């Protein structure tokens, strides 16, 4: 199969590509290497995912990316430095390849920055996504998987969060763009028969995790003996999901999508293990063998107090069964962090 992966140089995308290539598929990857975090981290993600040496001597962005693109190209992999806001550019890619399935991960992620820059989030996450779906319609691509987020559940009292829950009350622009895309997806499914699965990821962590996410940020700060910003009273909690489990869930969903017709589904992918902020910090302290210096701060606008996934639907439809508990996942993450200290500093 030939997969088009958007956001292929990011955290989740690079792991997905690694898995697809190992399993004999062909991959077209699109990424604009945006400045949400350092493009050099994304270059390293890509090299790692392709099993190539991370020996690029960085100079300036355009040049580095050109070097990456030629180093990465093979008979079953091609990388495009392309923004999903540019429909014409995307169209040229669609013209050049026969694509069997799109897995759309490119997005502006992050809750707090979306409050600062809501219109940019709308441009990328909604309009950029619609460009892809318009092209899927025009080029008769009938299978799409799209990254959604647990943040669509907002501040719900009832847990665990189920796909049948009402999600009309997101509390950040980011969450609202993700929900809008789920709804728009149904339009493309019903009008044009495009089969779609929207995967609601619950806080993903593991090697190559985005540097803005709490586990990565805290690990770095604790390691460097710096203060960690500790929002709230420590009881806020997250359903953390290890990257390998997320990849298992995406692949299971892709198989389900491939084998079935007339599909429009929204599926939670979580670990169903709820960890409080206090427990998260204690686990990091243990893995790093260092005490955290805590700076207490009030809760941030847009942050939800708790997430917890009901994963019964994923299990039934796709055979999803997460296998990495939080303690083991953090151990693997911290080992990766320490091995890549220079890159992460
Ligand atoms: N990591 C998580 O915990 C988590 C949780 C819920 C949902 N998600 C969703 O999963 C997806 C992947 O997340 P991630 O953590 O790997 O993030 P990431 O930022 O590491 O990856 C996203 C990639 O998309 C690219 N991108 C951004 N804007 C683009 C544009 N306009 N055109 C082309 N490429 C663009 C970025 O350069 C980046 O490489 C996102 O859609 C995110 O919203 C992630």
CSV table of N, CA and C in Angstrom, one decimal, residues 65-126:
chain,number,residue,atom,x,y,z
A,65,UNK,N,17.1,21.2,4.9
A,65,UNK,CA,16.0,20.4,4.5
A,65,UNK,C,16.2,19.8,3.1
A,66,UNK,N,16.9,20.6,2.2
A,66,UNK,CA,17.2,20.0,0.9
A,66,UNK,C,18.1,18.8,1.1
A,67,UNK,N,19.1,18.9,2.0
A,67,UNK,CA,20.0,17.8,2.2
A,67,UNK,C,19.2,16.6,2.7
A,68,UNK,N,18.3,16.9,3.7
A,68,UNK,CA,17.5,15.8,4.2
A,68,UNK,C,16.7,15.1,3.1
A,69,UNK,N,16.0,15.9,2.3
A,69,UNK,CA,15.1,15.3,1.3
A,69,UNK,C,15.9,14.4,0.4
A,70,UNK,N,17.1,14.8,0.0
A,70,UNK,CA,17.8,13.9,-0.9
A,70,UNK,C,18.4,12.7,-0.2
A,71,UNK,N,18.8,12.9,1.1
A,71,UNK,CA,19.3,11.7,1.8
A,71,UNK,C,18.2,10.7,2.1
A,72,UNK,N,17.0,11.2,2.3
A,72,UNK,CA,15.9,10.4,2.7
A,72,UNK,C,15.2,9.6,1.6
A,73,UNK,N,15.4,10.1,0.3
A,73,UNK,CA,14.6,9.5,-0.8
A,73,UNK,C,15.1,8.1,-1.1
A,74,UNK,N,14.1,7.2,-1.3
A,74,UNK,CA,14.4,5.8,-1.6
A,74,UNK,C,13.2,5.3,-2.5
A,75,UNK,N,13.3,4.0,-2.9
A,75,UNK,CA,12.3,3.5,-3.8
A,75,UNK,C,10.9,3.5,-3.1
A,76,UNK,N,10.9,3.4,-1.8
A,76,UNK,CA,9.5,3.4,-1.1
A,76,UNK,C,9.3,4.6,-0.2
A,77,UNK,N,10.1,5.6,-0.3
A,77,UNK,CA,9.9,6.8,0.6
A,77,UNK,C,10.2,8.1,-0.1
A,78,UNK,N,9.3,9.0,0.0
A,78,UNK,CA,9.6,10.4,-0.5
A,78,UNK,C,9.1,11.4,0.4
A,79,UNK,N,9.9,12.4,0.7
A,79,UNK,CA,9.6,13.5,1.6
A,79,UNK,C,9.4,14.8,0.9
A,80,UNK,N,8.2,15.5,1.2
A,80,UNK,CA,8.0,16.8,0.6
A,80,UNK,C,8.0,17.8,1.7
A,81,UNK,N,8.7,18.9,1.4
A,81,UNK,CA,8.7,20.1,2.3
A,81,UNK,C,7.6,20.9,1.8
A,82,UNK,N,6.4,20.7,2.4
A,82,UNK,CA,5.2,21.3,1.9
A,82,UNK,C,4.2,21.7,3.0
A,83,UNK,N,3.6,22.8,2.8
A,83,UNK,CA,2.6,23.3,3.8
A,83,UNK,C,1.2,22.9,3.3
A,84,UNK,N,0.4,22.4,4.3
A,84,UNK,CA,-1.0,21.9,3.9
A,84,UNK,C,-1.9,23.1,3.6
A,85,UNK,N,-1.4,24.4,3.9
A,85,UNK,CA,-2.2,25.5,3.6
A,85,UNK,C,-2.1,25.9,2.1
A,86,UNK,N,-1.1,25.3,1.4
A,86,UNK,CA,-0.9,25.6,0.0
A,86,UNK,C,-1.5,24.5,-0.8
A,87,UNK,N,-2.7,24.7,-1.3
A,87,UNK,CA,-3.5,23.7,-2.0
A,87,UNK,C,-2.8,23.3,-3.3
A,88,UNK,N,-2.3,24.3,-4.1
A,88,UNK,CA,-1.7,24.1,-5.4
A,88,UNK,C,-0.5,23.1,-5.2
A,89,UNK,N,0.3,23.4,-4.2
A,89,UNK,CA,1.5,22.5,-3.9
A,89,UNK,C,1.1,21.1,-3.6
A,90,UNK,N,0.0,21.0,-2.8
A,90,UNK,CA,-0.5,19.7,-2.5
A,90,UNK,C,-1.0,18.9,-3.7
A,91,UNK,N,-1.6,19.7,-4.6
A,91,UNK,CA,-2.2,19.1,-5.8
A,91,UNK,C,-1.1,18.5,-6.6
A,92,UNK,N,0.0,19.1,-6.7
A,92,UNK,CA,1.1,18.6,-7.5
A,92,UNK,C,1.6,17.3,-7.0
A,93,UNK,N,1.6,17.1,-5.6
A,93,UNK,CA,2.0,15.9,-5.0
A,93,UNK,C,0.9,14.8,-5.3
A,94,UNK,N,-0.3,15.1,-5.2
A,94,UNK,CA,-1.4,14.2,-5.5
A,94,UNK,C,-1.3,13.7,-7.0
A,95,UNK,N,-0.9,14.6,-7.9
A,95,UNK,CA,-0.8,14.3,-9.3
A,95,UNK,C,0.3,13.3,-9.5
A,96,UNK,N,1.4,13.3,-8.7
A,96,UNK,CA,2.6,12.6,-8.9
A,96,UNK,C,2.6,11.2,-8.3
A,97,UNK,N,1.6,10.9,-7.5
A,97,UNK,CA,1.6,9.6,-6.8
A,97,UNK,C,0.2,8.9,-6.8
A,98,UNK,N,0.2,7.6,-6.8
A,98,UNK,CA,-1.1,6.9,-6.6
A,98,UNK,C,-1.2,6.6,-5.1
A,99,UNK,N,-2.1,7.2,-4.4
A,99,UNK,CA,-2.2,7.1,-2.9
A,99,UNK,C,-3.3,6.2,-2.5
A,100,UNK,N,-3.1,5.2,-1.7
A,100,UNK,CA,-4.2,4.3,-1.2
A,100,UNK,C,-4.9,4.8,0.0
A,101,UNK,N,-4.1,5.4,0.9
A,101,UNK,CA,-4.7,5.9,2.2
A,101,UNK,C,-4.0,7.1,2.7
A,102,UNK,N,-4.7,8.1,3.2
A,102,UNK,CA,-4.1,9.3,3.8
A,102,UNK,C,-4.2,9.1,5.3
A,103,UNK,N,-3.0,9.3,6.0
A,103,UNK,CA,-3.1,9.4,7.5
A,103,UNK,C,-2.6,10.8,7.8
A,104,UNK,N,-3.6,11.6,8.3
A,104,UNK,CA,-3.4,13.1,8.4
A,104,UNK,C,-3.1,13.4,9.9
A,105,UNK,N,-1.8,13.7,10.1
A,105,UNK,CA,-1.3,14.1,11.5
A,105,UNK,C,-0.9,15.5,11.6
A,106,UNK,N,-0.6,16.2,10.4
A,106,UNK,CA,-0.1,17.5,10.5
A,106,UNK,C,-1.1,18.4,11.1
A,107,UNK,N,-0.7,19.2,12.1
A,107,UNK,CA,-1.5,20.2,12.8
A,107,UNK,C,-0.7,21.1,13.6
A,108,UNK,N,-1.3,22.3,13.9
A,108,UNK,CA,-0.7,23.0,15.0
A,108,UNK,C,-1.3,22.4,16.3
A,109,UNK,N,-0.4,21.8,17.1
A,109,UNK,CA,-0.8,21.1,18.3
A,109,UNK,C,-0.6,22.1,19.5
A,110,UNK,N,-1.1,21.7,20.6
A,110,UNK,CA,-0.8,22.5,21.8
A,110,UNK,C,-2.0,23.4,22.2
A,111,UNK,N,-2.5,23.3,23.4
A,111,UNK,CA,-3.7,24.0,23.8
A,111,UNK,C,-3.4,25.4,24.1
A,112,UNK,N,-2.3,25.7,24.9
A,112,UNK,CA,-2.1,27.1,25.4
A,112,UNK,C,-1.7,28.0,24.2
A,113,UNK,N,-0.8,27.6,23.3
A,113,UNK,CA,-0.5,28.5,22.2
A,113,UNK,C,-1.7,28.8,21.3
A,114,UNK,N,-2.7,27.9,21.3
A,114,UNK,CA,-3.9,28.1,20.4
A,114,UNK,C,-4.7,29.3,21.0
A,115,UNK,N,-4.6,29.6,22.2
A,115,UNK,CA,-5.3,30.7,22.8
A,115,UNK,C,-4.7,32.0,22.4
A,116,UNK,N,-3.3,32.0,22.1
A,116,UNK,CA,-2.6,33.2,21.6
A,116,UNK,C,-2.8,33.4,20.1
A,117,UNK,N,-3.0,32.3,19.4
A,117,UNK,CA,-3.0,32.4,17.9
A,117,UNK,C,-4.1,31.6,17.3
A,118,UNK,N,-5.4,31.9,17.7
A,118,UNK,CA,-6.5,31.0,17.3
A,118,UNK,C,-6.7,31.0,15.7
A,119,UNK,N,-6.4,32.1,15.1
A,119,UNK,CA,-6.6,32.2,13.6
A,119,UNK,C,-5.7,31.3,12.9
A,120,UNK,N,-4.4,31.2,13.4
A,120,UNK,CA,-3.4,30.4,12.7
A,120,UNK,C,-3.9,28.9,12.9
A,121,UNK,N,-4.4,28.6,14.0
A,121,UNK,CA,-4.9,27.2,14.3
A,121,UNK,C,-6.0,26.9,13.3
A,122,UNK,N,-6.9,27.8,13.1
A,122,UNK,CA,-8.0,27.6,12.2
A,122,UNK,C,-7.4,27.4,10.8
A,123,UNK,N,-6.5,28.2,10.3
A,123,UNK,CA,-5.9,28.1,9.0
A,123,UNK,C,-5.3,26.7,8.7
A,124,UNK,N,-4.5,26.3,9.7
A,124,UNK,CA,-3.8,25.0,9.5
A,124,UNK,C,-4.7,23.8,9.7
A,125,UNK,N,-5.3,23.8,10.9
A,125,UNK,CA,-6.0,22.6,11.3
A,125,UNK,C,-7.4,22.4,10.6
A,126,UNK,N,-8.0,23.5,10.2
A,126,UNK,CA,-9.3,23.3,9.5
A,126,UNK,C,-9.1,23.5,8.0
